[in-house]
PDB file of C-alpha atoms in Angstrom:
ATOM      1  CA  UNK A   1     -29.540  23.009  18.628  1.00  0.00           C
ATOM      2  CA  UNK A   2     -32.395  23.237  15.873  1.00  0.00           C
ATOM      3  CA  UNK A   3     -33.985  20.462  13.984  1.00  0.00           C
ATOM      4  CA  UNK A   4     -33.260  21.161  10.280  1.00  0.00           C
ATOM      5  CA  UNK A   5     -36.576  19.615   9.324  1.00  0.00           C
ATOM      6  CA  UNK A   6     -40.135  19.926  10.878  1.00  0.00           C
ATOM      7  CA  UNK A   7     -42.345  17.108  11.390  1.00  0.00           C
ATOM      8  CA  UNK A   8     -45.220  19.307  10.017  1.00  0.00           C
ATOM      9  CA  UNK A   9     -43.406  19.137   6.818  1.00  0.00           C
ATOM     10  CA  UNK A  10     -43.904  15.345   6.586  1.00  0.00           C
ATOM     11  CA  UNK A  11     -46.509  14.046   4.133  1.00  0.00           C
ATOM     12  CA  UNK A  12     -47.771  11.401   6.970  1.00  0.00           C
ATOM     13  CA  UNK A  13     -47.520  13.231  10.250  1.00  0.00           C
ATOM     14  CA  UNK A  14     -46.307  10.413  12.985  1.00  0.00           C
ATOM     15  CA  UNK A  15     -48.201  11.749  15.777  1.00  0.00           C
ATOM     16  CA  UNK A  16     -50.448   8.970  16.981  1.00  0.00           C
ATOM     17  CA  UNK A  17     -48.993   6.385  14.737  1.00  0.00           C
ATOM     18  CA  UNK A  18     -47.919   2.859  15.587  1.00  0.00           C
ATOM     19  CA  UNK A  19     -44.413   1.509  14.757  1.00  0.00           C
ATOM     20  CA  UNK A  20     -44.541  -1.999  13.988  1.00  0.00           C
ATOM     21  CA  UNK A  21     -42.411  -2.519  11.068  1.00  0.00           C
ATOM     22  CA  UNK A  22     -39.960  -0.475   9.111  1.00  0.00           C
ATOM     23  CA  UNK A  23     -41.906  -1.033   5.758  1.00  0.00           C
ATOM     24  CA  UNK A  24     -44.744   1.177   7.185  1.00  0.00           C
ATOM     25  CA  UNK A  25     -42.547   4.233   7.120  1.00  0.00           C
ATOM     26  CA  UNK A  26     -41.097   6.027   4.385  1.00  0.00           C
ATOM     27  CA  UNK A  27     -37.592   7.008   3.703  1.00  0.00           C
ATOM     28  CA  UNK A  28     -38.561  10.762   4.698  1.00  0.00           C
ATOM     29  CA  UNK A  29     -40.088   9.655   7.943  1.00  0.00           C
ATOM     30  CA  UNK A  30     -37.171   7.449   8.888  1.00  0.00           C
ATOM     31  CA  UNK A  31     -34.983  10.359   8.089  1.00  0.00           C
ATOM     32  CA  UNK A  32     -36.896  12.593  10.459  1.00  0.00           C
ATOM     33  CA  UNK A  33     -36.715   9.913  13.109  1.00  0.00           C
ATOM     34  CA  UNK A  34     -32.764   9.774  12.871  1.00  0.00           C
ATOM     35  CA  UNK A  35     -32.510  13.641  12.824  1.00  0.00           C
ATOM     36  CA  UNK A  36     -34.766  13.733  15.867  1.00  0.00           C
ATOM     37  CA  UNK A  37     -32.760  11.042  17.616  1.00  0.00           C
ATOM     38  CA  UNK A  38     -29.357  12.810  16.804  1.00  0.00           C
ATOM     39  CA  UNK A  39     -30.970  16.084  18.265  1.00  0.00           C
ATOM     40  CA  UNK A  40     -32.043  14.475  21.440  1.00  0.00           C
ATOM     41  CA  UNK A  41     -28.716  12.681  21.999  1.00  0.00           C
ATOM     42  CA  UNK A  42     -26.837  15.931  21.382  1.00  0.00           C
ATOM     43  CA  UNK A  43     -29.009  17.712  23.646  1.00  0.00           C
ATOM     44  CA  UNK A  44     -28.721  15.212  26.604  1.00  0.00           C
ATOM     45  CA  UNK A  45     -24.850  15.305  25.956  1.00  0.00           C
ATOM     46  CA  UNK A  46     -25.000  18.888  26.334  1.00  0.00           C
ATOM     47  CA  UNK A  47     -26.709  18.720  29.882  1.00  0.00           C
ATOM     48  CA  UNK A  48     -29.971  20.041  28.462  1.00  0.00           C
ATOM     49  CA  UNK A  49     -32.956  18.611  30.449  1.00  0.00           C
ATOM     50  CA  UNK A  50     -36.048  19.196  28.352  1.00  0.00           C
ATOM     51  CA  UNK A  51     -39.136  17.187  29.266  1.00  0.00           C
ATOM     52  CA  UNK A  52     -41.327  17.150  26.478  1.00  0.00           C
ATOM     53  CA  UNK A  53     -43.563  14.172  27.600  1.00  0.00           C
ATOM     54  CA  UNK A  54     -44.017  15.291  30.977  1.00  0.00           C
ATOM     55  CA  UNK A  55     -47.081  13.721  32.384  1.00  0.00           C
ATOM     56  CA  UNK A  56     -47.294  11.028  29.830  1.00  0.00           C
ATOM     57  CA  UNK A  57     -47.086   7.280  30.518  1.00  0.00           C
ATOM     58  CA  UNK A  58     -45.623   4.465  28.387  1.00  0.00           C
ATOM     59  CA  UNK A  59     -46.757   0.829  28.991  1.00  0.00           C
ATOM     60  CA  UNK A  60     -44.157  -1.948  28.374  1.00  0.00           C
ATOM     61  CA  UNK A  61     -45.569  -5.394  27.911  1.00  0.00           C
ATOM     62  CA  UNK A  62     -42.748  -8.124  28.056  1.00  0.00           C
ATOM     63  CA  UNK A  63     -43.615 -11.525  27.034  1.00  0.00           C
ATOM     64  CA  UNK A  64     -39.912 -12.090  26.298  1.00  0.00           C
ATOM     65  CA  UNK A  65     -37.088 -10.908  28.965  1.00  0.00           C
ATOM     66  CA  UNK A  66     -34.632  -8.206  27.926  1.00  0.00           C
ATOM     67  CA  UNK A  67     -31.756  -5.988  28.843  1.00  0.00           C
ATOM     68  CA  UNK A  68     -31.300  -3.393  26.178  1.00  0.00           C
ATOM     69  CA  UNK A  69     -35.122  -3.023  25.306  1.00  0.00           C
ATOM     70  CA  UNK A  70     -36.321  -2.631  28.768  1.00  0.00           C
ATOM     71  CA  UNK A  71     -33.426  -0.193  30.086  1.00  0.00           C
ATOM     72  CA  UNK A  72     -33.468   2.038  27.062  1.00  0.00           C
ATOM     73  CA  UNK A  73     -37.376   2.337  26.869  1.00  0.00           C
ATOM     74  CA  UNK A  74     -37.713   2.894  30.747  1.00  0.00           C
ATOM     75  CA  UNK A  75     -34.748   5.254  30.828  1.00  0.00           C
ATOM     76  CA  UNK A  76     -35.640   7.064  27.712  1.00  0.00           C
ATOM     77  CA  UNK A  77     -39.303   7.833  28.816  1.00  0.00           C
ATOM     78  CA  UNK A  78     -38.026   9.081  32.173  1.00  0.00           C
ATOM     79  CA  UNK A  79     -35.652  11.389  30.475  1.00  0.00           C
ATOM     80  CA  UNK A  80     -38.301  12.591  28.527  1.00  0.00           C
ATOM     81  CA  UNK A  81     -40.312  13.621  31.689  1.00  0.00           C
ATOM     82  CA  UNK A  82     -42.618  10.623  31.410  1.00  0.00           C
ATOM     83  CA  UNK A  83     -43.237   7.424  33.561  1.00  0.00           C
ATOM     84  CA  UNK A  84     -42.638   3.869  32.146  1.00  0.00           C
ATOM     85  CA  UNK A  85     -44.704   0.793  33.526  1.00  0.00           C
ATOM     86  CA  UNK A  86     -43.065  -2.710  33.368  1.00  0.00           C
ATOM     87  CA  UNK A  87     -45.683  -5.053  32.631  1.00  0.00           C
ATOM     88  CA  UNK A  88     -44.939  -8.721  32.545  1.00  0.00           C
ATOM     89  CA  UNK A  89     -47.492 -11.249  31.133  1.00  0.00           C
ATOM     90  CA  UNK A  90     -47.518 -12.937  34.289  1.00  0.00           C
ATOM     91  CA  UNK A  91     -48.582  -9.738  36.121  1.00  0.00           C
ATOM     92  CA  UNK A  92     -51.524  -9.146  33.540  1.00  0.00           C
ATOM     93  CA  UNK A  93     -54.693 -10.596  32.660  1.00  0.00           C
ATOM     94  CA  UNK A  94     -53.039 -11.579  29.402  1.00  0.00           C
ATOM     95  CA  UNK A  95     -51.427 -14.315  30.942  1.00  0.00           C
ATOM     96  CA  UNK A  96     -54.674 -15.728  31.911  1.00  0.00           C
ATOM     97  CA  UNK A  97     -56.222 -15.661  28.670  1.00  0.00           C
ATOM     98  CA  UNK A  98     -57.890 -12.179  28.258  1.00  0.00           C
ATOM     99  CA  UNK A  99     -58.315 -11.326  24.787  1.00  0.00           C
ATOM    100  CA  UNK A 100     -55.649  -9.049  23.136  1.00  0.00           C
ATOM    101  CA  UNK A 101     -58.323  -6.825  21.870  1.00  0.00           C
ATOM    102  CA  UNK A 102     -59.754  -6.279  25.602  1.00  0.00           C
ATOM    103  CA  UNK A 103     -56.161  -5.554  26.984  1.00  0.00           C
ATOM    104  CA  UNK A 104     -55.747  -2.989  24.080  1.00  0.00           C
ATOM    105  CA  UNK A 105     -58.889  -1.190  24.896  1.00  0.00           C
ATOM    106  CA  UNK A 106     -58.317  -1.084  28.616  1.00  0.00           C
ATOM    107  CA  UNK A 107     -54.732   0.001  28.594  1.00  0.00           C
ATOM    108  CA  UNK A 108     -55.579   2.795  25.963  1.00  0.00           C
ATOM    109  CA  UNK A 109     -57.581   4.531  28.707  1.00  0.00           C
ATOM    110  CA  UNK A 110     -54.788   4.552  31.273  1.00  0.00           C
ATOM    111  CA  UNK A 111     -51.649   5.118  28.840  1.00  0.00           C
ATOM    112  CA  UNK A 112     -50.298   7.474  26.292  1.00  0.00           C
ATOM    113  CA  UNK A 113     -48.409   4.744  24.391  1.00  0.00           C
ATOM    114  CA  UNK A 114     -47.563   0.924  24.523  1.00  0.00           C
ATOM    115  CA  UNK A 115     -44.598  -0.937  23.820  1.00  0.00           C
ATOM    116  CA  UNK A 116     -44.565  -4.613  23.498  1.00  0.00           C
ATOM    117  CA  UNK A 117     -41.845  -7.125  23.196  1.00  0.00           C
ATOM    118  CA  UNK A 118     -43.442 -10.514  22.471  1.00  0.00           C
ATOM    119  CA  UNK A 119     -43.325 -13.548  20.192  1.00  0.00           C
ATOM    120  CA  UNK A 120     -45.833 -13.317  17.275  1.00  0.00           C
ATOM    121  CA  UNK A 121     -46.093 -10.463  15.099  1.00  0.00           C
ATOM    122  CA  UNK A 122     -49.756 -10.998  14.832  1.00  0.00           C
ATOM    123  CA  UNK A 123     -50.030 -10.337  18.641  1.00  0.00           C
ATOM    124  CA  UNK A 124     -48.314  -6.596  18.086  1.00  0.00           C
ATOM    125  CA  UNK A 125     -50.643  -6.054  15.218  1.00  0.00           C
ATOM    126  CA  UNK A 126     -53.904  -7.066  17.019  1.00  0.00           C
ATOM    127  CA  UNK A 127     -52.808  -4.992  19.988  1.00  0.00           C
ATOM    128  CA  UNK A 128     -52.400  -1.890  17.507  1.00  0.00           C
ATOM    129  CA  UNK A 129     -55.335  -2.435  15.685  1.00  0.00           C
ATOM    130  CA  UNK A 130     -57.493  -2.362  18.832  1.00  0.00           C
ATOM    131  CA  UNK A 131     -55.467   0.369  20.788  1.00  0.00           C
ATOM    132  CA  UNK A 132     -56.267   3.969  20.455  1.00  0.00           C
ATOM    133  CA  UNK A 133     -52.823   5.008  21.422  1.00  0.00           C
ATOM    134  CA  UNK A 134     -49.628   4.447  19.473  1.00  0.00           C
ATOM    135  CA  UNK A 135     -48.058   0.681  19.721  1.00  0.00           C
ATOM    136  CA  UNK A 136     -44.312   0.212  19.265  1.00  0.00           C
ATOM    137  CA  UNK A 137     -42.939  -3.230  18.201  1.00  0.00           C
ATOM    138  CA  UNK A 138     -40.148  -3.684  20.933  1.00  0.00           C
ATOM    139  CA  UNK A 139     -39.352  -7.118  19.199  1.00  0.00           C
ATOM    140  CA  UNK A 140     -41.403  -9.915  17.618  1.00  0.00           C
ATOM    141  CA  UNK A 141     -40.242 -13.161  16.097  1.00  0.00           C
ATOM    142  CA  UNK A 142     -40.651 -11.458  12.719  1.00  0.00           C
ATOM    143  CA  UNK A 143     -39.403  -8.049  13.096  1.00  0.00           C
ATOM    144  CA  UNK A 144     -36.935  -5.928  15.239  1.00  0.00           C
ATOM    145  CA  UNK A 145     -37.730  -2.448  13.977  1.00  0.00           C
ATOM    146  CA  UNK A 146     -36.419  -0.594  17.077  1.00  0.00           C
ATOM    147  CA  UNK A 147     -33.059  -2.249  16.704  1.00  0.00           C
ATOM    148  CA  UNK A 148     -32.651  -1.189  13.154  1.00  0.00           C
ATOM    149  CA  UNK A 149     -33.466   2.306  13.865  1.00  0.00           C
ATOM    150  CA  UNK A 150     -30.621   2.361  16.071  1.00  0.00           C
ATOM    151  CA  UNK A 151     -28.484   0.617  13.712  1.00  0.00           C
ATOM    152  CA  UNK A 152     -29.177   3.211  10.882  1.00  0.00           C
ATOM    153  CA  UNK A 153     -28.413   5.874  13.555  1.00  0.00           C
ATOM    154  CA  UNK A 154     -24.979   4.289  14.147  1.00  0.00           C
ATOM    155  CA  UNK A 155     -24.030   4.021  10.649  1.00  0.00           C
ATOM    156  CA  UNK A 156     -25.017   7.303   9.774  1.00  0.00           C
ATOM    157  CA  UNK A 157     -22.915   8.810  12.799  1.00  0.00           C
ATOM    158  CA  UNK A 158     -19.723   6.744  11.766  1.00  0.00           C
ATOM    159  CA  UNK A 159     -20.179   6.954   7.723  1.00  0.00           C
ATOM    160  CA  UNK A 160     -21.670  10.570   7.351  1.00  0.00           C
ATOM    161  CA  UNK A 161     -24.727   9.038   5.522  1.00  0.00           C
ATOM    162  CA  UNK A 162     -26.501   5.905   4.549  1.00  0.00           C
ATOM    163  CA  UNK A 163     -27.380   5.869   0.910  1.00  0.00           C
ATOM    164  CA  UNK A 164     -25.072   3.548  -1.454  1.00  0.00           C
ATOM    165  CA  UNK A 165     -23.457   1.772   1.454  1.00  0.00           C
ATOM    166  CA  UNK A 166     -23.149  -2.000   1.527  1.00  0.00           C
ATOM    167  CA  UNK A 167     -24.406  -4.228   4.363  1.00  0.00           C
ATOM    168  CA  UNK A 168     -23.397  -8.006   4.667  1.00  0.00           C
ATOM    169  CA  UNK A 169     -25.629  -9.905   7.116  1.00  0.00           C
ATOM    170  CA  UNK A 170     -24.141 -13.230   8.192  1.00  0.00           C
ATOM    171  CA  UNK A 171     -26.043 -15.734  10.142  1.00  0.00           C
ATOM    172  CA  UNK A 172     -29.538 -16.682  10.813  1.00  0.00           C
ATOM    173  CA  UNK A 173     -32.322 -15.329   8.469  1.00  0.00           C
ATOM    174  CA  UNK A 174     -34.248 -14.183  11.572  1.00  0.00           C
ATOM    175  CA  UNK A 175     -35.958 -10.910  12.762  1.00  0.00           C
ATOM    176  CA  UNK A 176     -32.975  -8.995  12.639  1.00  0.00           C
ATOM    177  CA  UNK A 177     -32.141 -10.024   9.014  1.00  0.00           C
ATOM    178  CA  UNK A 178     -35.916  -9.396   8.037  1.00  0.00           C
ATOM    179  CA  UNK A 179     -35.804  -5.714   9.518  1.00  0.00           C
ATOM    180  CA  UNK A 180     -32.181  -4.813   8.419  1.00  0.00           C
ATOM    181  CA  UNK A 181     -33.420  -5.721   4.716  1.00  0.00           C
ATOM    182  CA  UNK A 182     -36.379  -3.325   4.926  1.00  0.00           C
ATOM    183  CA  UNK A 183     -34.526  -0.592   6.677  1.00  0.00           C
ATOM    184  CA  UNK A 184     -31.414  -0.884   4.215  1.00  0.00           C
ATOM    185  CA  UNK A 185     -33.824  -0.904   1.050  1.00  0.00           C
ATOM    186  CA  UNK A 186     -35.783   1.911   2.319  1.00  0.00           C
ATOM    187  CA  UNK A 187     -32.653   4.061   3.070  1.00  0.00           C
ATOM    188  CA  UNK A 188     -31.106   3.266  -0.528  1.00  0.00           C
ATOM    189  CA  UNK A 189     -28.436   0.643   0.994  1.00  0.00           C
ATOM    190  CA  UNK A 190     -27.579  -2.647  -0.647  1.00  0.00           C
ATOM    191  CA  UNK A 191     -27.472  -5.572   1.695  1.00  0.00           C
ATOM    192  CA  UNK A 192     -26.650  -9.108   1.214  1.00  0.00           C
ATOM    193  CA  UNK A 193     -27.875 -11.865   3.738  1.00  0.00           C
ATOM    194  CA  UNK A 194     -25.794 -15.020   3.781  1.00  0.00           C
ATOM    195  CA  UNK A 195     -27.366 -17.975   5.638  1.00  0.00           C
ATOM    196  CA  UNK A 196     -27.359 -21.584   5.172  1.00  0.00           C
ATOM    197  CA  UNK A 197     -30.450 -23.260   3.162  1.00  0.00           C
ATOM    198  CA  UNK A 198     -33.098 -23.808   5.510  1.00  0.00           C
ATOM    199  CA  UNK A 199     -32.290 -20.693   7.643  1.00  0.00           C
ATOM    200  CA  UNK A 200     -32.584 -17.892   5.079  1.00  0.00           C
ATOM    201  CA  UNK A 201     -34.991 -15.181   5.679  1.00  0.00           C
ATOM    202  CA  UNK A 202     -38.683 -15.361   5.120  1.00  0.00           C
ATOM    203  CA  UNK A 203     -39.329 -15.559   1.145  1.00  0.00           C
ATOM    204  CA  UNK A 204     -42.206 -13.061   1.402  1.00  0.00           C
ATOM    205  CA  UNK A 205     -40.452 -10.547   3.488  1.00  0.00           C
ATOM    206  CA  UNK A 206     -37.359 -10.925   1.193  1.00  0.00           C
ATOM    207  CA  UNK A 207     -39.623 -10.242  -1.866  1.00  0.00           C
ATOM    208  CA  UNK A 208     -41.183  -7.104  -0.050  1.00  0.00           C
ATOM    209  CA  UNK A 209     -37.378  -5.795   0.600  1.00  0.00           C
ATOM    210  CA  UNK A 210     -36.636  -6.367  -3.074  1.00  0.00           C
ATOM    211  CA  UNK A 211     -39.695  -4.341  -4.081  1.00  0.00           C
ATOM    212  CA  UNK A 212     -38.825  -1.530  -1.832  1.00  0.00           C
ATOM    213  CA  UNK A 213     -35.185  -1.556  -2.782  1.00  0.00           C
ATOM    214  CA  UNK A 214     -36.000  -1.291  -6.494  1.00  0.00           C
ATOM    215  CA  UNK A 215     -38.034   1.958  -5.741  1.00  0.00           C
ATOM    216  CA  UNK A 216     -34.975   3.256  -3.848  1.00  0.00           C
ATOM    217  CA  UNK A 217     -32.166   2.347  -6.299  1.00  0.00           C
ATOM    218  CA  UNK A 218     -30.797  -0.048  -4.021  1.00  0.00           C
ATOM    219  CA  UNK A 219     -30.424  -4.004  -4.074  1.00  0.00           C
ATOM    220  CA  UNK A 220     -31.406  -6.873  -1.724  1.00  0.00           C
ATOM    221  CA  UNK A 221     -29.630 -10.401  -2.191  1.00  0.00           C
ATOM    222  CA  UNK A 222     -29.649 -13.644  -0.331  1.00  0.00           C
ATOM    223  CA  UNK A 223     -27.072 -16.134  -0.643  1.00  0.00           C
ATOM    224  CA  UNK A 224     -25.411 -19.157   1.206  1.00  0.00           C
ATOM    225  CA  UNK A 225     -21.748 -17.750   0.589  1.00  0.00           C
ATOM    226  CA  UNK A 226     -20.695 -15.653   3.393  1.00  0.00           C
ATOM    227  CA  UNK A 227     -17.599 -14.502   1.528  1.00  0.00           C
ATOM    228  CA  UNK A 228     -19.341 -13.370  -1.293  1.00  0.00           C
ATOM    229  CA  UNK A 229     -21.707 -11.497   1.166  1.00  0.00           C
ATOM    230  CA  UNK A 230     -18.892  -9.422   2.569  1.00  0.00           C
ATOM    231  CA  UNK A 231     -16.976  -8.697  -0.378  1.00  0.00           C
ATOM    232  CA  UNK A 232     -16.151  -4.951  -0.400  1.00  0.00           C
ATOM    233  CA  UNK A 233     -18.815  -4.491   2.152  1.00  0.00           C
ATOM    234  CA  UNK A 234     -18.998  -1.225   4.429  1.00  0.00           C
ATOM    235  CA  UNK A 235     -20.857  -2.971   7.415  1.00  0.00           C
ATOM    236  CA  UNK A 236     -20.492  -6.757   8.542  1.00  0.00           C
ATOM    237  CA  UNK A 237     -23.361  -7.710  10.822  1.00  0.00           C
ATOM    238  CA  UNK A 238     -24.403 -10.682  12.585  1.00  0.00           C
ATOM    239  CA  UNK A 239     -26.630 -12.016  15.330  1.00  0.00           C
ATOM    240  CA  UNK A 240     -26.806 -15.132  17.657  1.00  0.00           C
ATOM    241  CA  UNK A 241     -27.299 -18.237  15.951  1.00  0.00           C
ATOM    242  CA  UNK A 242     -30.023 -19.394  18.227  1.00  0.00           C
ATOM    243  CA  UNK A 243     -32.600 -16.793  19.397  1.00  0.00           C
ATOM    244  CA  UNK A 244     -34.839 -16.703  22.431  1.00  0.00           C
ATOM    245  CA  UNK A 245     -36.993 -19.748  22.150  1.00  0.00           C
ATOM    246  CA  UNK A 246     -34.805 -21.905  20.122  1.00  0.00           C
ATOM    247  CA  UNK A 247     -32.357 -23.087  22.749  1.00  0.00           C
ATOM    248  CA  UNK A 248     -33.324 -26.648  22.046  1.00  0.00           C
ATOM    249  CA  UNK A 249     -31.855 -26.298  18.685  1.00  0.00           C
ATOM    250  CA  UNK A 250     -28.456 -24.771  19.911  1.00  0.00           C
ATOM    251  CA  UNK A 251     -26.287 -27.729  18.934  1.00  0.00           C
ATOM    252  CA  UNK A 252     -27.855 -28.361  15.607  1.00  0.00           C
ATOM    253  CA  UNK A 253     -27.720 -24.702  14.860  1.00  0.00           C
ATOM    254  CA  UNK A 254     -23.886 -24.400  15.829  1.00  0.00           C
ATOM    255  CA  UNK A 255     -23.231 -27.165  13.280  1.00  0.00           C
ATOM    256  CA  UNK A 256     -25.204 -25.579  10.641  1.00  0.00           C
ATOM    257  CA  UNK A 257     -23.741 -22.077  11.079  1.00  0.00           C
ATOM    258  CA  UNK A 258     -19.948 -23.199  11.745  1.00  0.00           C
ATOM    259  CA  UNK A 259     -19.004 -21.839   8.357  1.00  0.00           C
ATOM    260  CA  UNK A 260     -20.729 -18.267   9.009  1.00  0.00           C
ATOM    261  CA  UNK A 261     -18.551 -17.273  11.909  1.00  0.00           C
ATOM    262  CA  UNK A 262     -17.523 -13.553  11.639  1.00  0.00           C
ATOM    263  CA  UNK A 263     -13.915 -13.674  12.020  1.00  0.00           C
ATOM    264  CA  UNK A 264     -10.672 -12.122  10.800  1.00  0.00           C
ATOM    265  CA  UNK A 265     -10.476 -14.008   7.539  1.00  0.00           C
ATOM    266  CA  UNK A 266     -14.021 -13.285   6.774  1.00  0.00           C
ATOM    267  CA  UNK A 267     -13.473  -9.539   7.494  1.00  0.00           C
ATOM    268  CA  UNK A 268     -10.379  -9.390   5.128  1.00  0.00           C
ATOM    269  CA  UNK A 269     -12.896  -9.565   2.167  1.00  0.00           C
ATOM    270  CA  UNK A 270     -14.612  -6.339   3.341  1.00  0.00           C
ATOM    271  CA  UNK A 271     -13.492  -2.691   2.975  1.00  0.00           C
ATOM    272  CA  UNK A 272     -10.652  -1.646   5.038  1.00  0.00           C
ATOM    273  CA  UNK A 273     -12.765   0.879   7.030  1.00  0.00           C
ATOM    274  CA  UNK A 274     -15.661  -1.639   7.323  1.00  0.00           C
ATOM    275  CA  UNK A 275     -17.404  -1.698  10.871  1.00  0.00           C
ATOM    276  CA  UNK A 276     -18.557  -4.698  12.819  1.00  0.00           C
ATOM    277  CA  UNK A 277     -22.235  -4.651  14.274  1.00  0.00           C
ATOM    278  CA  UNK A 278     -24.047  -6.970  16.536  1.00  0.00           C
ATOM    279  CA  UNK A 279     -27.498  -6.214  18.254  1.00  0.00           C
ATOM    280  CA  UNK A 280     -26.406  -8.421  21.378  1.00  0.00           C
ATOM    281  CA  UNK A 281     -26.281 -10.442  23.181  1.00  0.00           C
ATOM    282  CA  UNK A 282     -23.221 -12.086  21.710  1.00  0.00           C
ATOM    283  CA  UNK A 283     -21.514 -15.194  22.036  1.00  0.00           C
ATOM    284  CA  UNK A 284     -17.795 -14.836  21.638  1.00  0.00           C
ATOM    285  CA  UNK A 285     -16.178 -17.602  19.569  1.00  0.00           C
ATOM    286  CA  UNK A 286     -19.733 -18.661  18.285  1.00  0.00           C
ATOM    287  CA  UNK A 287     -21.207 -16.256  15.708  1.00  0.00           C
ATOM    288  CA  UNK A 288     -18.205 -13.965  16.030  1.00  0.00           C
ATOM    289  CA  UNK A 289     -14.578 -14.193  17.354  1.00  0.00           C
ATOM    290  CA  UNK A 290     -13.549 -12.000  20.342  1.00  0.00           C
ATOM    291  CA  UNK A 291     -10.852 -10.456  18.148  1.00  0.00           C
ATOM    292  CA  UNK A 292     -13.699  -8.846  16.000  1.00  0.00           C
ATOM    293  CA  UNK A 293     -16.072  -7.819  18.515  1.00  0.00           C
ATOM    294  CA  UNK A 294     -13.533  -6.454  20.946  1.00  0.00           C
ATOM    295  CA  UNK A 295     -11.553  -4.945  18.009  1.00  0.00           C
ATOM    296  CA  UNK A 296     -11.089  -1.322  16.667  1.00  0.00           C
ATOM    297  CA  UNK A 297     -13.891  -1.973  13.783  1.00  0.00           C
ATOM    298  CA  UNK A 298     -16.549  -2.845  16.367  1.00  0.00           C
ATOM    299  CA  UNK A 299     -19.216  -0.645  17.220  1.00  0.00           C
ATOM    300  CA  UNK A 300     -21.657  -2.758  19.091  1.00  0.00           C
ATOM    301  CA  UNK A 301     -21.731  -0.640  22.176  1.00  0.00           C
ATOM    302  CA  UNK A 302     -22.219   2.510  20.205  1.00  0.00           C
ATOM    303  CA  UNK A 303     -25.135   0.585  18.697  1.00  0.00           C
ATOM    304  CA  UNK A 304     -26.495  -0.404  22.203  1.00  0.00           C
ATOM    305  CA  UNK A 305     -26.228   3.257  23.408  1.00  0.00           C
ATOM    306  CA  UNK A 306     -28.126   4.396  20.433  1.00  0.00           C
ATOM    307  CA  UNK A 307     -31.175   2.286  21.411  1.00  0.00           C
ATOM    308  CA  UNK A 308     -31.870   4.887  24.029  1.00  0.00           C
ATOM    309  CA  UNK A 309     -31.736   7.963  21.583  1.00  0.00           C
ATOM    310  CA  UNK A 310     -33.566   6.311  18.587  1.00  0.00           C
ATOM    311  CA  UNK A 311     -36.529   5.077  20.919  1.00  0.00           C
ATOM    312  CA  UNK A 312     -36.472   8.533  22.610  1.00  0.00           C
ATOM    313  CA  UNK A 313     -37.189   9.850  19.028  1.00  0.00           C
ATOM    314  CA  UNK A 314     -39.770   7.199  18.568  1.00  0.00           C
ATOM    315  CA  UNK A 315     -41.740   8.050  21.797  1.00  0.00           C
ATOM    316  CA  UNK A 316     -41.447  11.654  21.311  1.00  0.00           C
ATOM    317  CA  UNK A 317     -42.766  11.655  17.539  1.00  0.00           C
ATOM    318  CA  UNK A 318     -45.504   9.342  18.264  1.00  0.00           C
ATOM    319  CA  UNK A 319     -46.691  10.359  21.719  1.00  0.00           C
ATOM    320  CA  UNK A 320     -45.702  13.981  21.552  1.00  0.00           C
TER     321      UNK A 320
END
């Protein structure tokens, strides 16, 4: 197995860079990461045991709990020959008020890369500004770029490409919606986000995604009508109605989003070969019915596995 493209051919080499939001990366760079992820996935399934990051260490800062993010990063760095260190806020001086800038400088002396899963995007950005090693955004309240990189890999595997496809995102205009808009626009895909008034994506991020789309021949739209969004869509995507930290809004959100459930009737408006995606964890019979998420069109567990392969590509490209 060989890569068709070489990182050296990119206009902006990835080594040493941080990964905070997809808008920092060009279409060419994202395609390289997807190709590298495919290469690493195939190599693992073929039983190859190359360890290009042997001797390197990734620090993983968690201010938010996680299943997929922690396990995929920890397993991924191990498979690449390196070591992953789990660092909870409670176990670090950050939890006692040490400035983020100081933490970044200290960790840079010990580590080859840092992944952070936190609440504020500003925290991830300040960490990256003061670190001398790459910082990867494992999730913030504003963006979830690692998930979308895995989503793009999944769509590419199933559909054979990305450009020209249509995504319908149904539900809360949260960090997933924000990153999906940017990722889709960059790759020449059309995306429509359907969310109730008051729960639609950040207007500034939406305008940024529209600007990116205009340069890539794609379109980004936001609506309150879920049926219009899924009309002839290739991909139907949803997320939980109340994200981590919004548990006290659960009842209100269930009322507001009751007309945004992904079910058989809604999916009937999409293309016959449309796939269903969800970043997980999912609440069956809330944002999606069991019939859909457990049905033949669902690819949610392929998505989940691809977090591992996409993030291995990220770590190798940035830390290698």
